[in-house]
Amino acid sequence: MKITMLGTGAYGIALSFMLAKKKENNIVLWTENEENVREFNESHTLNRIFEGKKLPDNISITTSYEEALKDAGLIFIASAAKWVDDVCGGIKPYYDGKTPICIASKGIEETTGSFLSDIVGNVLNTENTAVLSGPTFAIDMVNNDPIALALAGTNQYTIDTVKENLSNDTLKLRECNDLIGIQICGSIKNVIAIAAGMVKGLGYTESTLAFLINESLHDIKYLIDKLGGDKKTVLSFAGVGDLLLTCTSTKSRNYSFGYTVGSTKDPKKIEEFLETHTVEGYYTLSSIYKLVRTNNIDLPIINLIYDIIMNGKDPNELPKFLIEKE
């Protein structure tokens, strides 16, 4: 099967490694970066993503949406969440409306507060969408460590198409019937990871970190329920699994950003980190903040993280908040 991967960030490349394990698959990466194409054609590597890792032979690359989508049986979107709308607009002239689309991007659209599945469905006028989320770092996937992801979709055909091509000897997919809950979990965990980094940056122990994670799980469950999802999704790979991973590892750029905020409190160093790293949680924070306010949902932990990151409030308010929180 020809499979299109829209996005050549670390996660998109890692998923391509997994898809390429089935030798009958041909994966076409789409990138807007001509330098990526040049490097790939010369060495079959993308060293800015995974240095020294040669990509499998059944992966190719193009800057053409038309070439990427022609005869594709499955499409993955793995761009940053803020670019999903643009990517959908770019592929629209070449999309047939029927080919299953799996969204691997994590986040909520900042301007409208829309879920990515709604953006894809509306822009491309398709009912064949799925979302993928769970506790995985891209490098661990590429290194063939055993990993697991939650998968939800609008119909069984789409779910089965993704499972048949992505599941393998090191990647487990578990079906979930909660499209909304998975996307909330995949989005908000990046925001909570910033808070977790702040806790550690302030010098607090694993006990305080566990306190934050536990309280956050309750709040995520509450948010899922208020937005029409299934509260049980918080126990899925996309929920507690991903939250534990991103809130406890320095591999997480969101955690590392939060650590910088907590440990330095220096606006220049914080800005420098944002300029040199892609911190999805930073952008998602504004989206989640807008989402809860628009829907009149009381979620004080989001308000506090927003005030610390966006308005310069003292990070020391976070542990105090945990003690006083009802």
GROMACS .gro file of C-alpha atoms in nm:
model
  326
    1MET     CA    1   0.000   0.000   0.000
    2LYS     CA    2   0.113   0.354  -0.070
    3ILE     CA    3   0.101   0.558   0.251
    4THR     CA    4   0.142   0.935   0.271
    5MET     CA    5   0.312   1.099   0.570
    6LEU     CA    6   0.244   1.472   0.586
    7GLY     CA    7   0.519   1.617   0.803
    8THR     CA    8   0.887   1.535   0.850
    9GLY     CA    9   0.931   1.616   1.215
   10ALA     CA   10   1.064   1.353   1.452
   11TYR     CA   11   0.726   1.192   1.516
   12GLY     CA   12   0.631   1.169   1.151
   13ILE     CA   13   0.964   1.011   1.064
   14ALA     CA   14   0.935   0.767   1.355
   15LEU     CA   15   0.588   0.658   1.242
   16SER     CA   16   0.728   0.611   0.893
   17PHE     CA   17   0.989   0.372   1.034
   18MET     CA   18   0.705   0.172   1.187
   19LEU     CA   19   0.498   0.169   0.867
   20ALA     CA   20   0.803   0.065   0.667
   21LYS     CA   21   0.834  -0.256   0.868
   22LYS     CA   22   0.572  -0.400   0.634
   23LYS     CA   23   0.785  -0.436   0.322
   24GLU     CA   24   0.481  -0.421   0.094
   25ASN     CA   25   0.417  -0.063   0.211
   26ASN     CA   26   0.561   0.234   0.024
   27ILE     CA   27   0.574   0.545   0.239
   28VAL     CA   28   0.598   0.888   0.078
   29LEU     CA   29   0.706   1.171   0.306
   30TRP     CA   30   0.581   1.518   0.224
   31THR     CA   31   0.795   1.813   0.326
   32GLU     CA   32   0.798   2.181   0.236
   33ASN     CA   33   1.174   2.190   0.294
   34GLU     CA   34   1.380   2.145  -0.024
   35GLU     CA   35   1.690   2.086   0.189
   36ASN     CA   36   1.524   1.776   0.336
   37VAL     CA   37   1.470   1.642  -0.015
   38ARG     CA   38   1.830   1.711  -0.116
   39GLU     CA   39   1.974   1.542   0.192
   40PHE     CA   40   1.740   1.244   0.162
   41ASN     CA   41   1.821   1.191  -0.205
   42GLU     CA   42   2.194   1.209  -0.136
   43SER     CA   43   2.216   0.987   0.171
   44HIS     CA   44   1.868   0.851   0.251
   45THR     CA   45   1.898   1.022   0.591
   46LEU     CA   46   1.749   1.326   0.764
   47ASN     CA   47   2.025   1.400   1.011
   48ARG     CA   48   1.858   1.708   1.159
   49ILE     CA   49   1.592   1.466   1.289
   50PHE     CA   50   1.778   1.141   1.358
   51GLU     CA   51   2.150   1.176   1.308
   52GLY     CA   52   2.309   0.877   1.138
   53LYS     CA   53   1.980   0.687   1.102
   54LYS     CA   54   1.932   0.567   0.745
   55LEU     CA   55   1.567   0.555   0.648
   56PRO     CA   56   1.426   0.225   0.517
   57ASP     CA   57   1.439   0.167   0.142
   58ASN     CA   58   1.060   0.174   0.106
   59ILE     CA   59   1.046   0.539   0.213
   60SER     CA   60   1.069   0.826  -0.038
   61ILE     CA   61   1.023   1.203  -0.013
   62THR     CA   62   0.864   1.487  -0.209
   63THR     CA   63   0.761   1.852  -0.179
   64SER     CA   64   0.456   1.792  -0.401
   65TYR     CA   65   0.116   1.738  -0.240
   66GLU     CA   66  -0.009   1.590  -0.566
   67GLU     CA   67   0.273   1.338  -0.585
   68ALA     CA   68   0.240   1.249  -0.219
   69LEU     CA   69  -0.134   1.181  -0.238
   70LYS     CA   70  -0.164   1.012  -0.577
   71ASP     CA   71  -0.294   0.654  -0.530
   72ALA     CA   72  -0.241   0.668  -0.151
   73GLY     CA   73  -0.442   0.414   0.049
   74LEU     CA   74  -0.375   0.579   0.386
   75ILE     CA   75  -0.271   0.929   0.490
   76PHE     CA   76  -0.104   1.040   0.813
   77ILE     CA   77  -0.093   1.400   0.934
   78ALA     CA   78   0.203   1.457   1.164
   79SER     CA   79   0.265   1.830   1.133
   80ALA     CA   80   0.258   2.064   1.432
   81ALA     CA   81  -0.102   2.119   1.542
   82LYS     CA   82  -0.100   2.485   1.438
   83TRP     CA   83  -0.026   2.386   1.076
   84VAL     CA   84  -0.291   2.115   1.036
   85ASP     CA   85  -0.543   2.357   0.884
   86ASP     CA   86  -0.285   2.476   0.629
   87VAL     CA   87  -0.183   2.121   0.541
   88CYS     CA   88  -0.546   2.021   0.486
   89GLY     CA   89  -0.595   2.322   0.261
   90GLY     CA   90  -0.286   2.222   0.065
   91ILE     CA   91  -0.394   1.863   0.001
   92LYS     CA   92  -0.761   1.940  -0.061
   93PRO     CA   93  -0.731   1.962  -0.443
   94TYR     CA   94  -0.575   1.614  -0.451
   95TYR     CA   95  -0.779   1.437  -0.182
   96ASP     CA   96  -1.061   1.203  -0.289
   97GLY     CA   97  -1.270   1.238   0.027
   98LYS     CA   98  -1.256   0.866   0.101
   99THR     CA   99  -0.895   0.768   0.180
  100PRO     CA  100  -0.855   0.715   0.559
  101ILE     CA  101  -0.666   0.992   0.738
  102CYS     CA  102  -0.490   0.931   1.070
  103ILE     CA  103  -0.404   1.237   1.277
  104ALA     CA  104  -0.081   1.194   1.473
  105SER     CA  105  -0.054   1.565   1.556
  106LYS     CA  106  -0.139   1.659   1.914
  107GLY     CA  107  -0.310   1.980   2.006
  108ILE     CA  108  -0.613   2.202   1.966
  109GLU     CA  109  -0.639   2.474   1.703
  110GLU     CA  110  -0.548   2.800   1.875
  111THR     CA  111  -0.769   3.046   1.687
  112THR     CA  112  -1.097   2.854   1.699
  113GLY     CA  113  -1.039   2.604   1.981
  114SER     CA  114  -1.135   2.325   1.740
  115PHE     CA  115  -1.028   1.962   1.770
  116LEU     CA  116  -0.795   1.855   1.490
  117SER     CA  117  -1.038   1.583   1.383
  118ASP     CA  118  -1.302   1.852   1.325
  119ILE     CA  119  -1.061   2.059   1.117
  120VAL     CA  120  -0.964   1.760   0.901
  121GLY     CA  121  -1.325   1.647   0.862
  122ASN     CA  122  -1.455   1.992   0.774
  123VAL     CA  123  -1.178   2.111   0.543
  124LEU     CA  124  -1.154   1.783   0.353
  125ASN     CA  125  -1.520   1.685   0.378
  126THR     CA  126  -1.436   1.335   0.494
  127GLU     CA  127  -1.586   1.098   0.747
  128ASN     CA  128  -1.284   0.864   0.745
  129THR     CA  129  -1.060   1.006   1.018
  130ALA     CA  130  -0.870   0.857   1.310
  131VAL     CA  131  -0.655   0.997   1.590
  132LEU     CA  132  -0.346   0.839   1.741
  133SER     CA  133  -0.198   0.921   2.081
  134GLY     CA  134   0.003   0.759   2.358
  135PRO     CA  135   0.324   0.739   2.561
  136THR     CA  136   0.590   0.740   2.291
  137PHE     CA  137   0.903   0.941   2.224
  138ALA     CA  138   1.001   0.935   1.858
  139ILE     CA  139   1.356   0.813   1.923
  140ASP     CA  140   1.227   0.517   2.126
  141MET     CA  141   1.003   0.420   1.837
  142VAL     CA  142   1.292   0.435   1.590
  143ASN     CA  143   1.507   0.227   1.826
  144ASN     CA  144   1.239  -0.044   1.828
  145ASP     CA  145   1.158  -0.023   2.197
  146PRO     CA  146   0.817  -0.181   2.273
  147ILE     CA  147   0.558   0.098   2.271
  148ALA     CA  148   0.180   0.138   2.276
  149LEU     CA  149  -0.068   0.389   2.134
  150ALA     CA  150  -0.441   0.448   2.164
  151LEU     CA  151  -0.637   0.469   1.839
  152ALA     CA  152  -0.986   0.612   1.786
  153GLY     CA  153  -1.169   0.668   1.461
  154THR     CA  154  -1.494   0.775   1.303
  155ASN     CA  155  -1.558   0.423   1.169
  156GLN     CA  156  -1.419   0.070   1.186
  157TYR     CA  157  -1.290   0.077   0.829
  158THR     CA  158  -1.055   0.365   0.912
  159ILE     CA  159  -0.942   0.207   1.239
  160ASP     CA  160  -0.874  -0.128   1.071
  161THR     CA  161  -0.677   0.034   0.789
  162VAL     CA  162  -0.448   0.207   1.038
  163LYS     CA  163  -0.405  -0.104   1.253
  164GLU     CA  164  -0.325  -0.330   0.958
  165ASN     CA  165  -0.044  -0.103   0.843
  166LEU     CA  166   0.098   0.038   1.167
  167SER     CA  167   0.080  -0.246   1.421
  168ASN     CA  168   0.396  -0.456   1.431
  169ASP     CA  169   0.625  -0.656   1.658
  170THR     CA  170   0.721  -0.348   1.866
  171LEU     CA  171   0.411  -0.127   1.836
  172LYS     CA  172   0.080  -0.211   1.999
  173LEU     CA  173  -0.240  -0.028   1.907
  174ARG     CA  174  -0.540  -0.041   2.136
  175GLU     CA  175  -0.877   0.072   2.003
  176CYS     CA  176  -1.071   0.339   2.188
  177ASN     CA  177  -1.417   0.468   2.101
  178ASP     CA  178  -1.357   0.818   2.234
  179LEU     CA  179  -1.231   1.054   1.963
  180ILE     CA  180  -1.280   1.357   2.185
  181GLY     CA  181  -1.114   1.214   2.496
  182ILE     CA  182  -0.803   1.097   2.313
  183GLN     CA  183  -0.751   1.441   2.163
  184ILE     CA  184  -0.800   1.615   2.497
  185CYS     CA  185  -0.549   1.382   2.661
  186GLY     CA  186  -0.298   1.424   2.380
  187SER     CA  187  -0.326   1.802   2.401
  188ILE     CA  188  -0.342   1.880   2.771
  189LYS     CA  189  -0.063   1.641   2.871
  190ASN     CA  190   0.186   1.876   2.705
  191VAL     CA  191   0.056   2.162   2.921
  192ILE     CA  192   0.074   1.955   3.240
  193ALA     CA  193   0.428   1.850   3.143
  194ILE     CA  194   0.526   2.218   3.152
  195ALA     CA  195   0.389   2.237   3.506
  196ALA     CA  196   0.576   1.918   3.598
  197GLY     CA  197   0.900   2.071   3.473
  198MET     CA  198   0.833   2.380   3.681
  199VAL     CA  199   0.785   2.168   3.993
  200LYS     CA  200   1.123   2.001   3.941
  201GLY     CA  201   1.287   2.326   3.837
  202LEU     CA  202   1.175   2.480   4.164
  203GLY     CA  203   1.362   2.202   4.343
  204TYR     CA  204   1.070   1.990   4.465
  205THR     CA  205   1.082   1.612   4.491
  206GLU     CA  206   0.918   1.324   4.306
  207SER     CA  207   0.652   1.324   4.576
  208THR     CA  208   0.538   1.671   4.474
  209LEU     CA  209   0.556   1.570   4.110
  210ALA     CA  210   0.333   1.270   4.177
  211PHE     CA  211   0.095   1.503   4.363
  212LEU     CA  212   0.070   1.722   4.051
  213ILE     CA  213   0.019   1.427   3.814
  214ASN     CA  214  -0.254   1.277   4.031
  215GLU     CA  215  -0.443   1.604   4.062
  216SER     CA  216  -0.407   1.662   3.689
  217LEU     CA  217  -0.563   1.326   3.609
  218HIS     CA  218  -0.876   1.429   3.799
  219ASP     CA  219  -0.889   1.758   3.609
  220ILE     CA  220  -0.839   1.590   3.271
  221LYS     CA  221  -1.119   1.345   3.351
  222TYR     CA  222  -1.344   1.637   3.442
  223LEU     CA  223  -1.259   1.821   3.118
  224ILE     CA  224  -1.324   1.514   2.903
  225ASP     CA  225  -1.663   1.467   3.063
  226LYS     CA  226  -1.760   1.833   3.020
  227LEU     CA  227  -1.672   1.825   2.650
  228GLY     CA  228  -1.872   1.510   2.579
  229GLY     CA  229  -1.603   1.243   2.595
  230ASP     CA  230  -1.569   0.929   2.807
  231LYS     CA  231  -1.407   0.985   3.147
  232LYS     CA  232  -1.253   0.636   3.130
  233THR     CA  233  -1.026   0.752   2.847
  234VAL     CA  234  -0.804   0.910   3.111
  235LEU     CA  235  -0.692   0.554   3.195
  236SER     CA  236  -0.590   0.477   2.836
  237PHE     CA  237  -0.246   0.488   2.675
  238ALA     CA  238  -0.339   0.841   2.563
  239GLY     CA  239  -0.426   0.943   2.919
  240VAL     CA  240  -0.229   0.829   3.220
  241GLY     CA  241   0.030   0.656   3.001
  242ASP     CA  242   0.127   0.967   2.806
  243LEU     CA  243   0.095   1.193   3.109
  244LEU     CA  244   0.344   0.983   3.306
  245LEU     CA  245   0.590   0.982   3.019
  246THR     CA  246   0.587   1.352   2.937
  247CYS     CA  247   0.575   1.466   3.300
  248THR     CA  248   0.877   1.266   3.416
  249SER     CA  249   1.133   1.271   3.136
  250THR     CA  250   1.388   1.527   3.023
  251LYS     CA  251   1.332   1.393   2.669
  252SER     CA  252   1.009   1.593   2.677
  253ARG     CA  253   1.064   1.946   2.546
  254ASN     CA  254   0.754   2.056   2.736
  255TYR     CA  255   0.899   1.926   3.063
  256SER     CA  256   1.238   2.082   2.985
  257PHE     CA  257   1.075   2.415   2.906
  258GLY     CA  258   0.888   2.406   3.238
  259TYR     CA  259   1.213   2.320   3.416
  260THR     CA  260   1.371   2.629   3.262
  261VAL     CA  261   1.081   2.844   3.382
  262GLY     CA  262   1.098   2.702   3.735
  263SER     CA  263   1.474   2.697   3.776
  264THR     CA  264   1.572   3.030   3.619
  265LYS     CA  265   1.263   3.254   3.623
  266ASP     CA  266   1.469   3.454   3.372
  267PRO     CA  267   1.253   3.590   3.085
  268LYS     CA  268   1.553   3.600   2.849
  269LYS     CA  269   1.643   3.235   2.906
  270ILE     CA  270   1.278   3.133   2.878
  271GLU     CA  271   1.244   3.319   2.547
  272GLU     CA  272   1.570   3.168   2.422
  273PHE     CA  273   1.438   2.818   2.495
  274LEU     CA  274   1.122   2.889   2.298
  275GLU     CA  275   1.325   3.024   2.006
  276THR     CA  276   1.545   2.715   1.987
  277HIS     CA  277   1.291   2.439   2.064
  278THR     CA  278   0.944   2.345   1.941
  279VAL     CA  279   0.734   2.341   2.259
  280GLU     CA  280   0.390   2.216   2.159
  281GLY     CA  281   0.256   2.269   2.511
  282TYR     CA  282   0.331   2.641   2.490
  283TYR     CA  283   0.100   2.682   2.191
  284THR     CA  284  -0.155   2.433   2.324
  285LEU     CA  285  -0.175   2.625   2.652
  286SER     CA  286  -0.344   2.919   2.480
  287SER     CA  287  -0.578   2.680   2.297
  288ILE     CA  288  -0.681   2.494   2.612
  289TYR     CA  289  -0.719   2.820   2.803
  290LYS     CA  290  -0.951   2.954   2.533
  291LEU     CA  291  -1.138   2.623   2.512
  292VAL     CA  292  -1.224   2.607   2.882
  293ARG     CA  293  -1.322   2.973   2.896
  294THR     CA  294  -1.540   2.949   2.585
  295ASN     CA  295  -1.721   2.647   2.732
  296ASN     CA  296  -1.745   2.801   3.083
  297ILE     CA  297  -1.549   2.512   3.235
  298ASP     CA  298  -1.384   2.575   3.571
  299LEU     CA  299  -1.029   2.440   3.545
  300PRO     CA  300  -0.812   2.646   3.783
  301ILE     CA  301  -0.492   2.454   3.711
  302ILE     CA  302  -0.501   2.571   3.347
  303ASN     CA  303  -0.567   2.928   3.456
  304LEU     CA  304  -0.266   2.917   3.688
  305ILE     CA  305  -0.027   2.764   3.433
  306TYR     CA  306  -0.144   3.024   3.182
  307ASP     CA  307  -0.080   3.309   3.426
  308ILE     CA  308   0.268   3.178   3.506
  309ILE     CA  309   0.375   3.123   3.144
  310MET     CA  310   0.192   3.406   2.969
  311ASN     CA  311   0.160   3.671   3.238
  312GLY     CA  312   0.478   3.620   3.443
  313LYS     CA  313   0.318   3.499   3.766
  314ASP     CA  314   0.557   3.344   4.018
  315PRO     CA  315   0.600   2.966   3.955
  316ASN     CA  316   0.608   2.919   4.333
  317GLU     CA  317   0.231   2.966   4.322
  318LEU     CA  318   0.200   2.617   4.169
  319PRO     CA  319   0.290   2.401   4.473
  320LYS     CA  320   0.088   2.636   4.693
  321PHE     CA  321  -0.209   2.589   4.460
  322LEU     CA  322  -0.183   2.208   4.486
  323ILE     CA  323  -0.215   2.223   4.865
  324GLU     CA  324  -0.509   2.462   4.856
  325LYS     CA  325  -0.690   2.297   4.564
  326GLU     CA  326  -1.023   2.139   4.654
   0.00000   0.00000   0.00000
